[in-house]
Structures are given as C-alpha cells and as structure tokens.
Short mmCIF file of C-alpha atoms and ligand atoms in Angstrom, two decimals:
data_model
loop_
_atom_site.label_atom_id
_atom_site.label_comp_id
_atom_site.label_asym_id
_atom_site.label_seq_id
_atom_site.Cartn_x
_atom_site.Cartn_y
_atom_site.Cartn_z
CA MET A 104 0.15 0.11 -0.01
CA TYR A 105 1.40 3.47 -1.13
CA VAL A 106 0.77 6.79 0.20
CA ALA A 107 1.20 10.47 -1.08
CA GLY A 108 1.36 13.94 0.05
CA VAL A 109 0.89 17.06 -2.28
CA ASP A 110 2.09 20.28 -1.17
CA VAL A 111 0.42 22.96 -3.07
CA GLY A 112 2.75 26.17 -2.45
CA SER A 113 2.21 29.76 -3.85
CA THR A 114 5.10 29.12 -6.38
CA ALA A 115 6.03 25.29 -6.55
CA THR A 116 3.64 22.48 -6.30
CA LYS A 117 5.51 19.16 -4.78
CA ALA A 118 4.31 15.42 -4.49
CA VAL A 119 5.71 12.73 -2.82
CA ILE A 120 4.82 8.91 -2.73
CA LEU A 121 5.78 6.75 0.09
CA ASP A 122 5.90 2.93 0.27
CA GLU A 123 4.46 1.04 3.34
CA ASN A 124 7.93 1.37 5.04
CA GLN A 125 7.77 5.19 4.63
CA GLN A 126 10.66 5.29 2.17
CA ILE A 127 10.25 7.80 -0.70
CA VAL A 128 9.54 5.96 -3.87
CA GLY A 129 8.63 9.01 -6.12
CA ARG A 130 8.75 12.85 -6.37
CA GLY A 131 7.24 15.44 -8.50
CA LEU A 132 7.66 19.20 -8.52
CA THR A 133 6.01 21.92 -11.11
CA HIS A 134 5.36 25.55 -11.13
CA THR A 135 1.91 26.21 -9.45
CA GLY A 136 0.98 28.94 -11.88
CA ALA A 137 -2.56 30.06 -12.30
CA ASN A 138 -4.39 26.60 -12.41
CA VAL A 139 -3.74 25.30 -9.09
CA ILE A 140 -5.91 21.83 -9.63
CA LYS A 141 -3.86 21.09 -12.82
CA ALA A 142 -0.55 21.85 -11.07
CA ALA A 143 -1.66 19.39 -8.30
CA GLU A 144 -2.39 16.67 -10.92
CA ARG A 145 0.85 17.41 -12.68
CA ALA A 146 2.87 17.16 -9.67
CA PHE A 147 1.21 13.74 -8.58
CA ALA A 148 1.40 12.34 -12.09
CA GLN A 149 5.23 13.15 -12.03
CA ALA A 150 5.60 11.43 -8.81
CA ARG A 151 3.87 8.34 -9.94
CA ALA A 152 5.91 8.37 -13.07
CA ASP A 153 8.92 8.75 -10.95
CA SER A 154 7.97 5.75 -8.71
CA LYS A 155 8.65 3.59 -11.70
CA SER A 156 5.85 1.06 -10.62
CA ASP A 157 2.50 0.25 -12.41
CA ASP A 158 1.40 -2.19 -9.82
CA TRP A 159 0.34 -0.16 -7.00
CA GLU A 160 -2.51 1.43 -5.22
CA ILE A 161 -2.59 4.72 -3.23
CA GLY A 162 -4.17 4.13 -0.10
CA PHE A 163 -4.41 7.77 1.43
CA ILE A 164 -3.29 11.28 0.00
CA VAL A 165 -2.93 14.33 2.05
CA GLY A 166 -3.06 17.77 0.55
CA THR A 167 -1.17 20.83 2.09
CA GLY A 168 0.30 24.03 1.35
CA TYR A 169 -1.86 27.43 0.50
CA GLY A 170 -3.70 25.32 -2.44
CA ARG A 171 -4.45 22.27 -0.10
CA TYR A 172 -8.27 22.27 -0.92
CA LYS A 173 -7.46 22.27 -4.48
CA VAL A 174 -6.29 18.77 -4.62
CA PRO A 175 -9.23 17.07 -5.97
CA PHE A 176 -7.99 13.63 -5.25
CA GLY A 177 -6.83 14.10 -1.74
CA ASN A 178 -8.71 12.38 0.81
CA THR A 179 -7.81 15.24 3.66
CA GLN A 180 -6.07 18.53 3.97
CA ILE A 181 -3.39 19.41 6.77
CA THR A 182 -1.78 22.74 7.34
CA GLU A 183 1.66 23.08 5.84
CA ILE A 184 3.02 24.10 9.17
CA GLY A 185 2.14 20.75 10.59
CA CYS A 186 3.53 19.06 7.54
CA HIS A 187 6.90 20.81 7.47
CA GLY A 188 7.31 19.76 11.12
CA LYS A 189 6.51 16.25 10.51
CA GLY A 190 8.66 16.04 7.27
CA ALA A 191 11.71 17.80 9.14
CA HIS A 192 11.39 15.38 11.94
CA TYR A 193 11.39 12.42 9.40
CA LEU A 194 14.66 13.63 7.86
CA PHE A 195 16.40 15.14 11.08
CA PRO A 196 14.75 13.44 14.26
CA GLU A 197 16.82 15.70 16.67
CA THR A 198 15.61 18.94 15.10
CA ARG A 199 13.67 21.50 16.94
CA THR A 200 13.69 24.78 15.07
CA ILE A 201 12.83 24.87 11.38
CA LEU A 202 13.29 27.88 8.98
CA ASP A 203 10.92 27.41 5.92
CA ILE A 204 11.63 30.16 3.17
CA GLY A 205 9.21 29.73 0.41
CA GLY A 206 8.25 31.46 -2.91
CA GLN A 207 6.38 34.17 -0.82
CA ASP A 208 6.45 33.45 2.82
CA THR A 209 8.95 32.57 5.62
CA LYS A 210 8.02 30.74 8.52
CA ALA A 211 9.89 29.76 11.83
CA ILE A 212 8.39 26.53 13.44
CA LYS A 213 9.30 25.02 16.71
CA ILE A 214 8.47 21.21 17.07
CA ASN A 215 8.80 18.74 19.69
CA ALA A 216 10.41 15.43 20.06
CA GLN A 217 7.75 13.87 18.38
CA GLY A 218 7.72 16.12 15.35
CA GLU A 219 4.44 18.14 16.61
CA VAL A 220 4.41 21.85 16.18
CA SER A 221 4.75 23.59 19.49
CA ASP A 222 4.83 27.11 18.16
CA PHE A 223 5.39 29.22 14.95
CA CYS A 224 5.50 32.53 13.52
CA MET A 225 5.33 33.65 9.96
CA ASN A 226 5.80 36.48 7.44
CA ASP A 227 3.48 36.41 4.71
CA LYS A 228 2.62 40.18 4.56
CA CYS A 229 5.22 41.11 1.84
CA ALA A 230 7.81 39.32 -0.35
CA ALA A 231 10.49 41.00 1.74
CA GLY A 232 13.04 37.99 2.56
CA THR A 233 11.29 35.40 0.35
CA GLY A 234 12.17 33.29 -2.67
CA ARG A 235 10.18 36.07 -4.76
CA PHE A 236 12.61 38.69 -3.41
CA LEU A 237 15.49 36.43 -4.66
CA GLU A 238 13.89 35.96 -7.75
CA ALA A 239 13.35 39.73 -8.58
CA SER A 240 17.21 40.24 -7.50
CA ALA A 241 18.41 37.53 -9.73
CA SER A 242 16.54 38.77 -12.77
CA VAL A 243 17.79 42.42 -12.33
CA ILE A 244 21.22 40.95 -12.38
CA GLY A 245 20.50 38.73 -15.27
CA LEU A 246 21.17 35.33 -13.67
CA THR A 247 19.01 32.48 -13.10
CA LEU A 248 18.11 30.89 -9.65
CA ASP A 249 20.43 28.10 -10.23
CA GLU A 250 23.35 30.26 -10.94
CA ILE A 251 22.90 32.87 -7.92
CA GLY A 252 24.05 30.50 -5.13
CA ASP A 253 27.47 29.84 -6.54
CA VAL A 254 27.87 33.23 -7.66
CA SER A 255 27.22 34.73 -4.33
CA MET A 256 29.71 32.46 -2.63
CA ARG A 257 32.57 34.18 -4.67
CA SER A 258 31.96 37.23 -2.70
CA SER A 259 34.67 38.88 -0.80
CA HIS A 260 33.23 42.20 0.19
CA PRO A 261 29.46 41.80 0.59
CA LEU A 262 27.54 44.91 0.42
CA ARG A 263 24.71 46.22 2.63
CA ILE A 264 21.51 46.12 0.87
CA THR A 265 19.09 48.50 3.04
CA ASN A 266 16.05 48.03 0.76
CA MET A 267 13.66 44.94 1.81
CA CYS A 268 10.93 45.85 -0.77
CA THR A 269 11.17 43.74 -3.92
CA VAL A 270 10.40 46.79 -5.94
CA PHE A 271 12.96 49.28 -4.32
CA VAL A 272 15.79 46.46 -4.09
CA GLU A 273 15.76 46.36 -7.77
CA SER A 274 16.86 50.03 -8.16
CA GLU A 275 19.39 49.66 -4.90
CA ILE A 276 21.02 46.53 -7.13
CA LEU A 277 21.13 48.65 -10.26
CA SER A 278 22.77 51.64 -8.59
CA HIS A 279 25.52 49.60 -6.95
CA LEU A 280 26.05 47.69 -10.28
CA GLY A 281 26.09 50.97 -12.11
CA ARG A 282 28.93 52.38 -9.49
CA GLY A 283 30.93 48.92 -10.67
CA LYS A 284 30.47 47.04 -7.59
CA LYS A 285 30.63 43.14 -8.18
CA VAL A 286 27.63 41.03 -8.88
CA GLU A 287 28.70 38.66 -6.27
CA ASP A 288 29.06 41.42 -3.60
CA VAL A 289 25.68 42.49 -4.31
CA LEU A 290 24.04 39.08 -4.22
CA ARG A 291 25.82 38.33 -0.91
CA GLY A 292 24.34 41.53 0.46
CA VAL A 293 20.95 40.35 -0.60
CA ASN A 294 21.66 36.95 0.97
CA ASN A 295 22.87 38.61 4.21
CA ALA A 296 19.75 40.77 4.42
CA ILE A 297 17.40 37.84 4.08
CA ALA A 298 19.31 35.90 6.60
CA GLY A 299 19.05 38.65 8.96
CA ARG A 300 15.44 38.68 8.77
CA SER A 301 15.00 34.93 8.84
CA VAL A 302 17.21 34.61 11.99
CA ALA A 303 15.09 37.23 13.86
CA LEU A 304 12.19 35.19 12.88
CA MET A 305 13.53 32.14 14.42
CA ARG A 306 14.41 33.90 17.70
CA ARG A 307 10.81 34.84 18.10
CA VAL A 308 10.23 30.95 18.50
CA GLY A 309 13.33 30.14 19.95
CA LEU A 310 16.72 28.84 18.71
CA ASP A 311 17.66 25.21 19.51
CA ASP A 312 20.89 23.33 18.97
CA GLU A 313 19.73 21.62 15.72
CA ILE A 314 18.19 23.88 13.17
CA THR A 315 16.73 22.71 9.77
CA PHE A 316 16.32 24.83 6.70
CA THR A 317 13.61 23.99 4.27
CA GLY A 318 11.70 25.17 1.33
CA GLY A 319 12.92 26.03 -2.28
CA VAL A 320 15.16 28.80 -0.84
CA SER A 321 17.20 26.23 1.06
CA ARG A 322 18.45 24.98 -2.44
CA ASN A 323 20.44 28.20 -2.75
CA LYS A 324 23.89 27.48 -1.39
CA GLY A 325 24.70 30.99 -0.91
CA MET A 326 21.28 31.45 1.30
CA VAL A 327 22.58 28.53 3.28
CA ALA A 328 26.06 29.99 4.03
CA ALA A 329 24.35 33.48 4.85
CA ILE A 330 21.96 31.86 7.34
CA GLU A 331 24.86 29.69 8.79
CA GLU A 332 27.24 32.91 9.04
CA ARG A 333 24.66 34.73 10.77
CA LEU A 334 23.86 31.85 13.33
CA GLU A 335 27.54 30.99 13.80
CA ARG A 336 26.68 27.25 13.12
CA LYS A 337 25.70 24.64 10.55
CA VAL A 338 22.16 24.05 9.68
CA ASN A 339 20.48 20.89 8.25
CA VAL A 340 19.75 21.04 4.58
CA SER A 341 18.75 17.92 2.82
CA PRO A 342 18.36 17.30 -0.93
CA ASP A 343 14.71 16.82 -0.27
CA SER A 344 14.49 20.25 1.58
CA GLN A 345 11.91 21.60 -0.93
CA TYR A 346 9.76 18.43 -0.45
CA ILE A 347 9.49 18.49 3.41
CA GLY A 348 6.06 19.65 3.40
CA ALA A 349 4.94 16.94 0.96
CA ILE A 350 6.87 14.34 2.95
CA GLY A 351 5.12 15.50 6.10
CA ALA A 352 1.87 15.21 4.28
CA ALA A 353 2.64 11.77 2.93
CA LEU A 354 3.74 10.53 6.61
CA PHE A 355 0.37 11.86 7.80
CA ALA A 356 -1.13 9.63 4.91
CA TRP A 357 0.66 6.75 5.99
CA GLU A 358 -0.42 7.05 9.79
CA ARG A 359 -4.30 7.34 8.50
CA THR A 360 -3.50 3.88 6.65
CA GLN A 361 -2.12 2.43 9.84
CA LYS A 362 -5.43 3.65 11.69
CA LYS A 363 -7.58 1.80 9.17
CA VAL A 364 -5.62 -1.38 9.39
CA GLY A 365 -5.90 -1.22 13.09
CA ALA A 366 -9.38 -0.60 13.19
CA SER A 367 -10.32 -3.63 10.53
P1 ADP B 710 6.28 27.56 -1.97
O1 ADP B 710 6.02 26.03 -1.25
O2 ADP B 710 5.84 28.75 -1.12
O3 ADP B 710 5.42 27.79 -3.39
P2 ADP B 710 8.94 26.71 -2.44
O4 ADP B 710 9.11 26.19 -0.86
O5 ADP B 710 8.64 25.42 -3.24
O6 ADP B 710 7.73 27.65 -2.34
O7 ADP B 710 10.00 27.56 -3.10
C1 ADP B 710 10.14 28.29 -4.06
C2 ADP B 710 11.26 29.30 -4.02
O8 ADP B 710 12.36 28.37 -4.10
C3 ADP B 710 11.28 29.98 -5.54
O9 ADP B 710 10.70 31.22 -5.09
C4 ADP B 710 12.82 30.21 -5.74
O10 ADP B 710 13.32 31.29 -5.19
C5 ADP B 710 13.43 29.12 -4.85
N1 ADP B 710 14.29 27.91 -5.63
C6 ADP B 710 13.63 27.08 -6.49
N2 ADP B 710 14.38 26.25 -7.07
C7 ADP B 710 15.79 26.83 -6.76
C8 ADP B 710 17.05 26.66 -7.03
N3 ADP B 710 17.34 25.80 -7.92
N4 ADP B 710 17.98 27.56 -6.56
C9 ADP B 710 17.47 28.30 -5.79
N5 ADP B 710 16.49 28.65 -5.45
C10 ADP B 710 15.50 27.85 -5.88
#
C-alpha cells in the first residue's frame, strides 16, 4: 500500500509517494501557476511516473500548502506548518527549530521530540525575505536561480542592502552595479539581508541546537551560507528540503492507513 502527500505552494507544487515502510519512492515538482488544480495533478502524475511502478494502489492522499483544498484527489487536508514539522522530524529526528523560506512567505517553526508543532511565526505580509525577493534580485542582475548561489559564494566584500521591498531593491541593485560593484558582492548582500530577517524570525520561536532549513530557497547554497554565518553554526539541509512539506503530508497519510488497518 502506497501513500502520497501533495504540497501546493504559492510558487511550486510538490508531490511525494511513500511505500509501506515510509521510504520515498517518487517525487514530482512543478510550477504552481494560475491553475492550481492542474498543478496538483501534474506534480502527482510526475511522482507516480518517478516511482517507476505500475502495480500499486495509493491508500491515502493528504493535501497541504496554500492550495491544499485544490487537490481534488486528496482524502484530507493538513496545514503546511504541521506537515513541515513532520517532514523535518522524519529527515532530522533531533531538530527542534525549522526555517522554511518559500516563494512568498517565510516561517519559523518549533517542534517537539515527536515532530509536533509547539509554536510558529510567519512573515507572509510581503515578499521581503522570500524566494520572490531573490527571484527579483536574480532577474535584475540577469542570472538564473540555479546560478545565484554559486556566484554569491565568490563574494569577498558583501555590500549592505538596505531595501527589503522587492520593488526598491531592484533599483538599489542597479545603482550598486552602475557604480562598478561586483555582482557577487551585491548578491551576498541580498542573502545577508534575508538571513538577518530569517534569524530574527527564528529567535521569536526560540533557537535550538539543531536547526533545519527547508523550502525551495534552501536549494540556494549562498542563502545556506548566509544563514549559517549569521547563526555561527551549521544548519541541516537535505537534497529533499523543498519536498519536506509533501513528505510530512505523506507521513500523515501513512498514519491514516495504519489506523485503518488497526480498526479492521
Ligand atoms: P512555495 O511552497 O511557497 O511555493 P517553495 O518552498 O517550493 O515555495 O520555494 C519556491 C522558491 O524556491 C522560489 O521562489 C525560488 O526562489 C526558490 N528556488 C527554487 N528552485 C531553486 C533553485 N534551483 N535554486 C535556488 N532557489 C530556488
């Protein structure tokens, strides 16, 4: 019996399929775009194809993320905060503080030893400090998301970026570049500005020894380095960091199937 989690984020939709031993057998990732239902279907179809199995049945599907009610094939919905906690605990059982930077919001989540959420706070009022902010910065410089991490790591004299508004930061970046400042120093300045806000958000829920960085922005190694520098310690990042919400949703789905088995 397989189970699935589908995390419909504002920017990206992720799907994960787990087998009966809670091992990941398939992943799907797609841009959410305007048609949220289609994005959920696309990510799920990708995860099914990725699992390379044609002889299986999905016992339970949990939808999460801002578009969780738009997963037409989902059996139930659970908030992304709960799913991130569960997913982070699965990958890093000792972690207690989670930083999730997604496309349009940033969350700091505190979990207990069972992976249950005990506190959280979030910034979803504007794009400041989110993936959207990084995308705007990359685009004004003329780089792709895949490139900005490596480029920022070459910085030796990071600049201080003062604007956290997506619109104003573009002109600040152009003004630095116009004065001959290096692209890597500008990007590292952007990363440092986001890191400062993110660490302040984490302090509001409390910083524990083991911190896990999740969400699509954790794929940016320049951001990981900026957060670690600000915290003066390493953070957990998994190659599956962008899937953590979907993994948590699939784990909740797995628990539901166990309850069904227990009840029958
Ligand atoms: P949400 O769940 O809010 O839709 P995600 O957690 O999936 O968002 O993160 C989306 C963000 O991840 C994008 O805005 C982008 O900034 C970032 N991102 C995605 N892929 C990459 C990549 N390869 N390198 C750097 N950043 C990335």
